[in-house]
Coordinates of C-alpha atoms and ligand atoms in Angstrom, one line a residue:
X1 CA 28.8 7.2 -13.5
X2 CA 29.7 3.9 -12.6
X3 CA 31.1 1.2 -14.9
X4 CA 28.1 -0.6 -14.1
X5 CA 26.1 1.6 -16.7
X6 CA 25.9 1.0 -20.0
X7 CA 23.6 3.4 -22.6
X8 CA 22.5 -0.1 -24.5
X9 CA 19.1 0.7 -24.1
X10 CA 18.8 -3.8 -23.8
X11 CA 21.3 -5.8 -21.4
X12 CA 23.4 -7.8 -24.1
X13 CA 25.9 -9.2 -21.0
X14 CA 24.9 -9.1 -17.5
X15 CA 28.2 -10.8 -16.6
X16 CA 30.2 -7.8 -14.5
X17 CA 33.5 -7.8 -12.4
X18 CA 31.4 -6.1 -10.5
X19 CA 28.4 -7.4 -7.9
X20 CA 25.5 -5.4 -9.1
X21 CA 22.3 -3.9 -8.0
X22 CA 20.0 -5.8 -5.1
X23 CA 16.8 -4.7 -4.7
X24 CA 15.2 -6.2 -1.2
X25 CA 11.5 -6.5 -1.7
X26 CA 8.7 -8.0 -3.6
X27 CA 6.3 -5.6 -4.0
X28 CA 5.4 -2.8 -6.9
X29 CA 8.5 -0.7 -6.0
X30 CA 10.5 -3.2 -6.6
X31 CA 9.2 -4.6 -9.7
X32 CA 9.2 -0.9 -11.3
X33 CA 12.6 -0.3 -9.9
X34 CA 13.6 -3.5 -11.7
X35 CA 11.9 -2.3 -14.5
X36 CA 13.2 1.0 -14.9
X37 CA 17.0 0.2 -14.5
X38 CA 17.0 -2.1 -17.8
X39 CA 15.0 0.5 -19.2
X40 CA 17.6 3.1 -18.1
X41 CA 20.2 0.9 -19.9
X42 CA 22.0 -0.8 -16.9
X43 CA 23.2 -3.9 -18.3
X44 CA 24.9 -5.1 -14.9
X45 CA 23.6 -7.5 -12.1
X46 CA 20.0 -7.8 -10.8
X47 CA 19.0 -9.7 -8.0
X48 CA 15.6 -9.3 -6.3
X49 CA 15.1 -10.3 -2.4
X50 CA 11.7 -11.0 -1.7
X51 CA 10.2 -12.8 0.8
X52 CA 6.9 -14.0 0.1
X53 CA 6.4 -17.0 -2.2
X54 CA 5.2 -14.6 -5.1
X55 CA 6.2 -13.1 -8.5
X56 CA 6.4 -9.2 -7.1
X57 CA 2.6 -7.7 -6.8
X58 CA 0.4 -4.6 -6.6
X59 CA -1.3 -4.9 -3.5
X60 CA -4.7 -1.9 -4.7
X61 CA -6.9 -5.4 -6.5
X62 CA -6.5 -7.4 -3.2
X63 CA -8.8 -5.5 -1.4
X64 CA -11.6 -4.7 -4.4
X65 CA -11.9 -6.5 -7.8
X66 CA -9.2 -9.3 -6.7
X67 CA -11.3 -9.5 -3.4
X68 CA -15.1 -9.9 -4.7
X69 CA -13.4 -12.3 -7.5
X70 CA -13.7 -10.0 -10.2
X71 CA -10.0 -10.0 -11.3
X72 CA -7.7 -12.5 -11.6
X73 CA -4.2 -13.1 -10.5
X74 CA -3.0 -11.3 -14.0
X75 CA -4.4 -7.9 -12.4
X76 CA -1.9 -8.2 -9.7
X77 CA 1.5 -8.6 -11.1
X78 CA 3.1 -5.1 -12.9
X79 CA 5.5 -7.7 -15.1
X80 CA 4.8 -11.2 -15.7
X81 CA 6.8 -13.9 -14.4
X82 CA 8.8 -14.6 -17.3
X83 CA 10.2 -10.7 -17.3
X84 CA 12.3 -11.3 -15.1
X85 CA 14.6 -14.2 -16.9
X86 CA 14.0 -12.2 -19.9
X87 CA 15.4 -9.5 -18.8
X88 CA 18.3 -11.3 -16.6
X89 CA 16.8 -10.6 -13.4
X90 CA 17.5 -12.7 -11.2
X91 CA 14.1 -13.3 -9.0
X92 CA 14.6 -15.5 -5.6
X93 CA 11.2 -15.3 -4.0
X94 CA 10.3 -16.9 -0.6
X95 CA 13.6 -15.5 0.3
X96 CA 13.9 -12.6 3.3
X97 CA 17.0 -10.5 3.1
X98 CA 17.9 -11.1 7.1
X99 CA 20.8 -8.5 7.3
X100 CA 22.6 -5.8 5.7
X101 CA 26.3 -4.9 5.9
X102 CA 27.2 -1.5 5.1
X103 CA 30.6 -1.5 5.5
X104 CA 30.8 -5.0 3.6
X105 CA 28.7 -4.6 1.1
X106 CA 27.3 -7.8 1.5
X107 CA 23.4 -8.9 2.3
X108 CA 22.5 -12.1 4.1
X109 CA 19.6 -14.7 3.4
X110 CA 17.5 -16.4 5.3
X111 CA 18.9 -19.8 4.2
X112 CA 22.3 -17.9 5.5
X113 CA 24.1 -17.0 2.1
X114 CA 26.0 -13.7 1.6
X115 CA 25.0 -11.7 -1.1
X116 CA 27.5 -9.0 -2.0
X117 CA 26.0 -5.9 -3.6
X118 CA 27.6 -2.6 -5.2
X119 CA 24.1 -0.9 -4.7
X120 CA 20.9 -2.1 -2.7
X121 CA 17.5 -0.8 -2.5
X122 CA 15.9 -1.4 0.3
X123 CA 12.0 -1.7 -0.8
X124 CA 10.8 -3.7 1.7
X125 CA 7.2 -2.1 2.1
X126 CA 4.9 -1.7 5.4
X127 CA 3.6 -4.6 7.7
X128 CA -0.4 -4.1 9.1
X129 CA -0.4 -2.1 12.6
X130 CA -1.4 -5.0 15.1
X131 CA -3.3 -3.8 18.2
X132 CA -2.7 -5.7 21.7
X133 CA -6.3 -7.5 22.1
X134 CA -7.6 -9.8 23.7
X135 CA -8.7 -12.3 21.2
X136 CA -6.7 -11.5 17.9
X137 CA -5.3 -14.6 17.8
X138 CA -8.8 -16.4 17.4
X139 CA -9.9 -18.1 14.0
X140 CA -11.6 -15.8 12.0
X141 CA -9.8 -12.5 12.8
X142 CA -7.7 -11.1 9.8
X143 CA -5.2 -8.5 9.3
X144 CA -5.2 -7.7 5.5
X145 CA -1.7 -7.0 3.5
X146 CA -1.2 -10.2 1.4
X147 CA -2.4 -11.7 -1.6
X148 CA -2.7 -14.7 0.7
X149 CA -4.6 -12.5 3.2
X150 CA -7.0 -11.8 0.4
X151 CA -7.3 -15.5 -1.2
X152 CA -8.2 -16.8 2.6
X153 CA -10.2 -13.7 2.8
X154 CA -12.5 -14.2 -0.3
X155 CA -12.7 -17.7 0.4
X156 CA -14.2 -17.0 4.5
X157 CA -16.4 -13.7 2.7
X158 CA -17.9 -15.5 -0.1
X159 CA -21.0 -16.7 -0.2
X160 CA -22.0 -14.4 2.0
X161 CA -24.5 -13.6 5.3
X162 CA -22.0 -13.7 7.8
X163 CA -21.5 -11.2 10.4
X164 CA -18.3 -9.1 9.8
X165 CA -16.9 -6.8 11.9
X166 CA -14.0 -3.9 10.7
X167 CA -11.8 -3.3 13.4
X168 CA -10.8 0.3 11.4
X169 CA -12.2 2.9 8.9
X170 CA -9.2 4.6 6.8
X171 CA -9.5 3.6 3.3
X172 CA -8.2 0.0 3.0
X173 CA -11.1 -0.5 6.0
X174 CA -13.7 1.1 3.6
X175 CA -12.4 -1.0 0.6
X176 CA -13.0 -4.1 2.8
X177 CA -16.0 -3.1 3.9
X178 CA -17.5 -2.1 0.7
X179 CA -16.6 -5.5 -0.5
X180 CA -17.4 -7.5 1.2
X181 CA -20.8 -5.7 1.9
X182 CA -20.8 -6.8 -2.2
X183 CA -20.5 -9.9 -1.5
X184 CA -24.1 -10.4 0.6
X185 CA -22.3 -9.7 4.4
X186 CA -23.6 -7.5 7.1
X187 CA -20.6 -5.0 8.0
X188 CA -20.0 -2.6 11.1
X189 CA -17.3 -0.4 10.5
X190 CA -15.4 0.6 14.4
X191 CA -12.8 3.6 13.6
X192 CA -11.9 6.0 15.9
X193 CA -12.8 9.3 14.4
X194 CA -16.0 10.3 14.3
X195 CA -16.7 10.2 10.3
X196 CA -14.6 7.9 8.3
X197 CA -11.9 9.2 6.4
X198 CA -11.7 12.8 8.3
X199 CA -7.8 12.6 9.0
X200 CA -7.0 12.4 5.4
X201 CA -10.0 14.2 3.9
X202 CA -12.3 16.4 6.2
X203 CA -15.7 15.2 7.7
X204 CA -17.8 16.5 5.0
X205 CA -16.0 14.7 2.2
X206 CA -16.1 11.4 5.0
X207 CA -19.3 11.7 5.1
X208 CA -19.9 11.4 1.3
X209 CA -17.9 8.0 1.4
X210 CA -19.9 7.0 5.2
X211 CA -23.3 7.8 3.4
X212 CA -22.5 5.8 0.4
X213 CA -21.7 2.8 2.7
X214 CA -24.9 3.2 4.7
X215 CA -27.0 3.1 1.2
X216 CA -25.6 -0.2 1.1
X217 CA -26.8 -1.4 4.6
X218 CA -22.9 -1.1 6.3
X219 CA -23.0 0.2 10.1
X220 CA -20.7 2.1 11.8
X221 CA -19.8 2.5 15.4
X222 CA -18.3 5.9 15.8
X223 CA -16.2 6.7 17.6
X224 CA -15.0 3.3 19.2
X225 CA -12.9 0.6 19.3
X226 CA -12.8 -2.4 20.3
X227 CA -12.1 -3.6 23.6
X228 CA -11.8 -7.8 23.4
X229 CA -12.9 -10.0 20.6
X230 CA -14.4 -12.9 22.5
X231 CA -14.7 -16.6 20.5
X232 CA -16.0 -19.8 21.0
X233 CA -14.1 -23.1 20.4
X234 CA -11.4 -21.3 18.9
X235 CA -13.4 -19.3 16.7
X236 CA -14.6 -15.6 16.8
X237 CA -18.6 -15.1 17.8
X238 CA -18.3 -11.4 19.2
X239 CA -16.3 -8.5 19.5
X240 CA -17.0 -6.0 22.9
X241 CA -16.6 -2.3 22.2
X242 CA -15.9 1.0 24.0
X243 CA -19.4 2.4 23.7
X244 CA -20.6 -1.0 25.2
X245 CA -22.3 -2.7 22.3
X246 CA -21.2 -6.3 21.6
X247 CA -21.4 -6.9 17.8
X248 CA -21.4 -10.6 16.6
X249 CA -18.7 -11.6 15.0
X250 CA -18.3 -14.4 12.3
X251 CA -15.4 -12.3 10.9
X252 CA -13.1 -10.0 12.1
X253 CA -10.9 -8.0 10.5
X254 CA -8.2 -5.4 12.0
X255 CA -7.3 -2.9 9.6
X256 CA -5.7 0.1 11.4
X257 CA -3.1 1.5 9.6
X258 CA 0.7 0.1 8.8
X259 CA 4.2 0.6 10.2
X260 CA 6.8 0.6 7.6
X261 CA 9.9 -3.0 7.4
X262 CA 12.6 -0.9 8.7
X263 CA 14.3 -3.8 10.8
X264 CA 16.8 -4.4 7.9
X265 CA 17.8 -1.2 7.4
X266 CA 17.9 -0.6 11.7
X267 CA 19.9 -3.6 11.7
X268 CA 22.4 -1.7 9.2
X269 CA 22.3 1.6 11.0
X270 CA 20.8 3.5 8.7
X271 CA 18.7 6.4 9.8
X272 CA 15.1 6.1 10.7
X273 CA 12.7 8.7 11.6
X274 CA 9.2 7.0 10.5
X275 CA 10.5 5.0 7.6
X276 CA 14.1 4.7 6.3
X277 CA 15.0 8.6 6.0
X278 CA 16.4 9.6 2.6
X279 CA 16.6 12.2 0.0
X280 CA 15.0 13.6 -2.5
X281 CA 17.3 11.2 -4.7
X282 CA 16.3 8.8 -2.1
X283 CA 19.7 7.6 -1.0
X284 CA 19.9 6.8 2.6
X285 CA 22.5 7.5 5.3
X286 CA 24.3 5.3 4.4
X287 CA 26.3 5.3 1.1
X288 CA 25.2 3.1 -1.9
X289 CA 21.9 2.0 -0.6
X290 CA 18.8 3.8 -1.0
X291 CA 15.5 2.8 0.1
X292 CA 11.7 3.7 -1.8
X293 CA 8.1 2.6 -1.3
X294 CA 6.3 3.0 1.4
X295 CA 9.8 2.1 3.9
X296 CA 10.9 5.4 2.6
X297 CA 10.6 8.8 4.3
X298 CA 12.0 11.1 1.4
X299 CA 12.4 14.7 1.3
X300 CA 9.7 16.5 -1.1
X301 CA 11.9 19.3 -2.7
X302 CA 8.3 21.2 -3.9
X303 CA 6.9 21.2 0.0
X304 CA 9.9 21.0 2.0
X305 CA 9.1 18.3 4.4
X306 CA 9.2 14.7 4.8
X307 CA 6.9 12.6 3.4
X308 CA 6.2 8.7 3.8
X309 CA 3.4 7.8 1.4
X310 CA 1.5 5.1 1.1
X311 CA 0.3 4.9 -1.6
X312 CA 0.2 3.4 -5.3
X313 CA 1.8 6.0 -7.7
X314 CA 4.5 6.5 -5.3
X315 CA 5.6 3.2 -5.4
X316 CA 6.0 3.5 -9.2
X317 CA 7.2 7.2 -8.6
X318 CA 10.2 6.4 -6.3
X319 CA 11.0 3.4 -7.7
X320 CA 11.9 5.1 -11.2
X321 CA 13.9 7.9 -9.2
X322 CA 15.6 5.2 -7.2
X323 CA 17.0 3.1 -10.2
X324 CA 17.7 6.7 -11.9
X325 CA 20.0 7.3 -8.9
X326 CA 21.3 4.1 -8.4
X327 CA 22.9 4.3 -12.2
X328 CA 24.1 7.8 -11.5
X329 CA 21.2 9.6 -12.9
X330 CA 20.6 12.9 -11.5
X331 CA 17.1 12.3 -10.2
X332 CA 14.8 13.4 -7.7
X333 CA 11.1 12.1 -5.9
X334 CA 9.2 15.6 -7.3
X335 CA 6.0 14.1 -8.5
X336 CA 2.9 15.5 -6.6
X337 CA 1.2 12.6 -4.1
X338 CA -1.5 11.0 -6.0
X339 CA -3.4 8.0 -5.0
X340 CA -7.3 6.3 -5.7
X341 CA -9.8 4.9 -4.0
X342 CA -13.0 2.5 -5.3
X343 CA -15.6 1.9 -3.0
X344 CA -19.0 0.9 -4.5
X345 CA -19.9 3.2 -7.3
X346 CA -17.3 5.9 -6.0
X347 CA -14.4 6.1 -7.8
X348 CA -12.1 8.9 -6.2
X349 CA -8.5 10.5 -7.2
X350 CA -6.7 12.5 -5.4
X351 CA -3.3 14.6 -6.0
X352 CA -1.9 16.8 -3.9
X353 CA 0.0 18.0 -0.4
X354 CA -2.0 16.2 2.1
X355 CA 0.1 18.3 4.4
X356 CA -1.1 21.5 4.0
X357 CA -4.8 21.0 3.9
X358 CA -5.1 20.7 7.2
X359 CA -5.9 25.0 7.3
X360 CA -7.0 25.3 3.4
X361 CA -10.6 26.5 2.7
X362 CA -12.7 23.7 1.0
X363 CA -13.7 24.3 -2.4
X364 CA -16.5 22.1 -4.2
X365 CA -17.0 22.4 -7.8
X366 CA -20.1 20.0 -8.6
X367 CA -22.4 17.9 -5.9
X368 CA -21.9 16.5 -2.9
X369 CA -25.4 14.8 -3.2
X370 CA -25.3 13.4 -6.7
X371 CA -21.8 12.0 -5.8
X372 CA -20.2 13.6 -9.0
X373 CA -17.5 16.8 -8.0
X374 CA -14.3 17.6 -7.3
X375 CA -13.3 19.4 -3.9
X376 CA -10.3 21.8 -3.9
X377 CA -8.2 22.4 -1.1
X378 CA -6.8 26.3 -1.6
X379 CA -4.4 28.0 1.1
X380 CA -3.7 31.6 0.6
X381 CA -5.7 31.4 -2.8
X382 CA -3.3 28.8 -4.1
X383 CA -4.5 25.2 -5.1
X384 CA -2.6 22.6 -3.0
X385 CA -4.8 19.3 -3.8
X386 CA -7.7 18.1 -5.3
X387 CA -9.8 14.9 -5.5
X388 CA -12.7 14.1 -8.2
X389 CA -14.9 11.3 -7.2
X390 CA -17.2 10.5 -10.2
X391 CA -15.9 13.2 -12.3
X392 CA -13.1 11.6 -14.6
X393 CA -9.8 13.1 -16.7
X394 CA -9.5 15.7 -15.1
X395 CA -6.1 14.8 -12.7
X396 CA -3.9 16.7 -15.3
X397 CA -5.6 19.8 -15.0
X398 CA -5.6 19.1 -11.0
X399 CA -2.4 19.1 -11.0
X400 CA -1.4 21.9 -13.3
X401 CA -3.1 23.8 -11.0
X402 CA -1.4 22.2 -8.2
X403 CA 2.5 22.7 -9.5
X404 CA 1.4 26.2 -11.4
X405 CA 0.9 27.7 -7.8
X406 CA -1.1 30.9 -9.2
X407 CA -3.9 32.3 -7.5
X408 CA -7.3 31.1 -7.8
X409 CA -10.3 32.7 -7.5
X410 CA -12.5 30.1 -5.4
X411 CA -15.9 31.5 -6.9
X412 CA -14.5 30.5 -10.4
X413 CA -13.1 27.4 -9.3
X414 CA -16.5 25.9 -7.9
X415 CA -18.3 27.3 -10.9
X416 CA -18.4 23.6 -13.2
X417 CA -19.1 26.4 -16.6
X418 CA -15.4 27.4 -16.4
X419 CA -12.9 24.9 -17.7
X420 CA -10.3 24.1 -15.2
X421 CA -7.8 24.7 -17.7
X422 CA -9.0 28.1 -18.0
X423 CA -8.7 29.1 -13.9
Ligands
FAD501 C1 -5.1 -4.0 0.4 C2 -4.4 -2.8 -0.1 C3 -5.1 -2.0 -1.0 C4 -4.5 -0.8 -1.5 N1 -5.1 0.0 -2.3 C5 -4.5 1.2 -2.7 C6 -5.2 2.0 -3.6 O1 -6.4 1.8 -4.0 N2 -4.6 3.2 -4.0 C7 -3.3 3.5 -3.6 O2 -2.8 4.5 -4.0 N3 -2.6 2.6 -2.8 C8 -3.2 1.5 -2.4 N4 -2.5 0.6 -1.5 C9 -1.2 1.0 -1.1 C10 -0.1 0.4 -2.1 O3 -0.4 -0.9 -2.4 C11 1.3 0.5 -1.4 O4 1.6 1.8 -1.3 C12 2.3 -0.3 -2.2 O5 2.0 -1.7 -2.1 C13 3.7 0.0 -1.7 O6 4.6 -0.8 -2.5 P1 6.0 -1.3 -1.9 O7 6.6 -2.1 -3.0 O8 6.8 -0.1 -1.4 O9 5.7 -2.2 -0.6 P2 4.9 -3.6 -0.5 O10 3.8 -3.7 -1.5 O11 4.5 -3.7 0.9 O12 6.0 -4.7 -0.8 C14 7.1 -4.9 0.0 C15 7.5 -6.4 -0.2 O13 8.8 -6.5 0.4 C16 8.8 -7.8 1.1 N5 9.8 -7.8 2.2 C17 9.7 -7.1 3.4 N6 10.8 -7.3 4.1 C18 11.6 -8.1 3.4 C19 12.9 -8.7 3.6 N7 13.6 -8.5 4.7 N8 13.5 -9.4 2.6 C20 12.8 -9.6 1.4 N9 11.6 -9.1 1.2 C21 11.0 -8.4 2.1 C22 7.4 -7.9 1.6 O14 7.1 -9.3 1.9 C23 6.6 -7.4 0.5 O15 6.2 -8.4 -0.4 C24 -3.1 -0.5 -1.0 C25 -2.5 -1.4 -0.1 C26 -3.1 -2.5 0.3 C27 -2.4 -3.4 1.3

């Protein structure tokens, strides 16, 4: 334990001999790692680096409710603004963290100030994948990360009856397209696999989540991608695919997956190996800084492998364990992967080890049709994830029979009569 720690549950004196904790980033992991280490009793230093012009944000609203203008800014931000000077964090937004000095200890700004640190965090998130086409840079193409992506997004979507084209269809492509098919626009959906959504969950659960789109009047082009998005006076009017179509375009938007901010932590010489690689404690290669979020490629002690997720919970998930192990807690990143979806009237969880359901047998308790089941993924009888769309509090029992690891009989766990408690 460092003298850094203090078992006051609330900071009385943040003054230290010492430099503190850093936490690089402005997004949900670094709000909850924030969070937790005054919550853990840490009455020492804070300092959050984060480089857009925002109070730290959850990014899941930006591309539904925030999006179609059902939710307001207040839906975005895990603490409010005045947190952070409550709790003698010290917040410098619009501020990049530029480099990192191991050896120093020291971080340096964009406006060129050295920041020394006695622990950092590097949280620094995942940038959208960019794609080398002819056209991108047009008016009217979009990538899609940002609250300001979504405020100039809702403002060029609303109204509606424009044209929009979705370079894209994993779920943040779906989201967008669901939306904005909400809001009165006429979408076609390019992905390269041939149903939506079958990397992560199977063609026949795609499907459910395709069909629900094309209730709604979306199209898709599948599979294809785009070749050149063409434009006219510096605006987009058309995008050319591989199958030869040319879709008109009033809006384009390239959604195609994300590459984890590892420049920092490059620049540092830390290890990376898709995402800053660290342990299941989530410290990195490099002594006294740890990384979490979706920048991190952390060691799942349950399956064994590396995992980078992307998603929600984990953010919250490894930024608890990170400020655990930054004070000298002996934690660990155990939690099974969970994330959610809404799109339309589906609302979808999901927990489990996306990993090993590539050979699983696929298990539905409940209706594809009606939209209202949940689908099992069992490998050698054994539960390994589960997702309920339409069918609600039911995630604990998922995972119970996730972590429990018994056997399952899979005619007893399709059968909606037996409670899953009782499998
Ligand atoms: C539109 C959208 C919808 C989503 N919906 C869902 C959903 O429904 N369910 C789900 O489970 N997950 C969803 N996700 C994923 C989820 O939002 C992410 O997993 C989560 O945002 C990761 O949080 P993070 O703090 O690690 O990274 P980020 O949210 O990316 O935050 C990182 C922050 O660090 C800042 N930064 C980067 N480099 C530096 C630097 N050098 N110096 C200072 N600051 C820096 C960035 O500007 C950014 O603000 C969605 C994501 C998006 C984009």
């Amino acid at each position: 334990m460092n003298e850094l720690f203090s078992a006051s549950p609330v900071p009385s004196d943040t003054a230290s001999s010492l430099p503190g904790i850093v936490i690089i980033g402005g997004g949900l992991t670094a709000a909850t790692a924030a969070e937790t280490l005054r919550k853990e009793g840490y009455a020492g230093t804070i300092t959050v680096i984060a480089e857009e012009a925002e109070v730290p944000y959850q990014r899941p609203p930006l591309s539904k409710g925030f999006l179609a203008g059902q939710e307001n800014e207040d839906a975005l931000l895990p603490l409010p603004a005045s947190w952070y000077p409550e709790h003698q964090v010290t917040l410098l937004t619009g501020m990049a963290a530029t480099e990192l000095h191991p050896d120093a200890h020291t971080i340096t700004l964009a406006d060129g100030t050295s920041l020394p640190y006695t622990k950092a965090l590097i949280a620094t998130g995942a940038a959208p994948r960019t794609i080398p086409l002819s056209g991108v840079d047009l008016e009217g193409v979009y990538t899609f990360r940002t609250k300001a992506d979504s405020v100039a997004l809702k403002a060029a979507l609303s109204g509606g009856g424009k044209e929009v084209v979705l370079i894209g269809s994993g779920w943040i492509g779906m989201e967008i397209a669901a939306t904005a098919s909400e809001l009165g626009n006429h979408v076609t959906l390019l992905g390269l696999e041939e149903v939506p959504l079958s990397a992560a969950i199977g063609s026949e659960l795609g499907t459910v989540f395709m069909n629900r789109h094309k209730e709604a009047g979306v199209k898709f082009l599948l599979p294809a991608s785009a070749t050149e998005i063409q434009g006219r006076d510096g605006r987009v009017s058309q995008v050319l695919t591989t199958t030869g179509a040319v879709l008109p375009a009033d809006i384009v938007i390239v959604a195609v997956g994300v590459v984890p901010n590892t420049a920092l932590a490059q620049q540092a010489g830390l290890t990376i190996n898709n995402g800053i690689e660290v342990t299941s404690g989530l410290a990195s290669s490099s002594p006294d800084i740890f990384a979490a979020g979706d920048v991190a490629n952390a060691m799942h002690p349950v399956t064994g492998m590396r995992t980078r997720s992307e998603h929600w919970a984990n953010a919250i998930a490894s930024g608890k364990v990170a400020a655990r192990s930054m004070v000298g807690r002996d934690a660990v990143l155990d939690d099974i992967p969970y994330f959610y979806t809404d799109q339309f009237d589906l609302g979808m969880e999901y927990s489990g080890y996306g990993a090993l359901t590539k050979d699983a047998e696929l298990v539905i308790r409940g209706s594809l049709e009606q939209r209202e089941f949940i689908a099992f993924w069992v490998l050698d009888g054994r539960v390994v994830a589960g997702m309920n769309v339409n069918v609600w509090d039911v995630q604990d029992a998922i995972k119970e029979l996730i972590s429990s690891g018994r056997k399952v009989d899979t005619l007893t766990l399709a059968d909606p009569q037996t409670p899953l408690e009782a499998i």
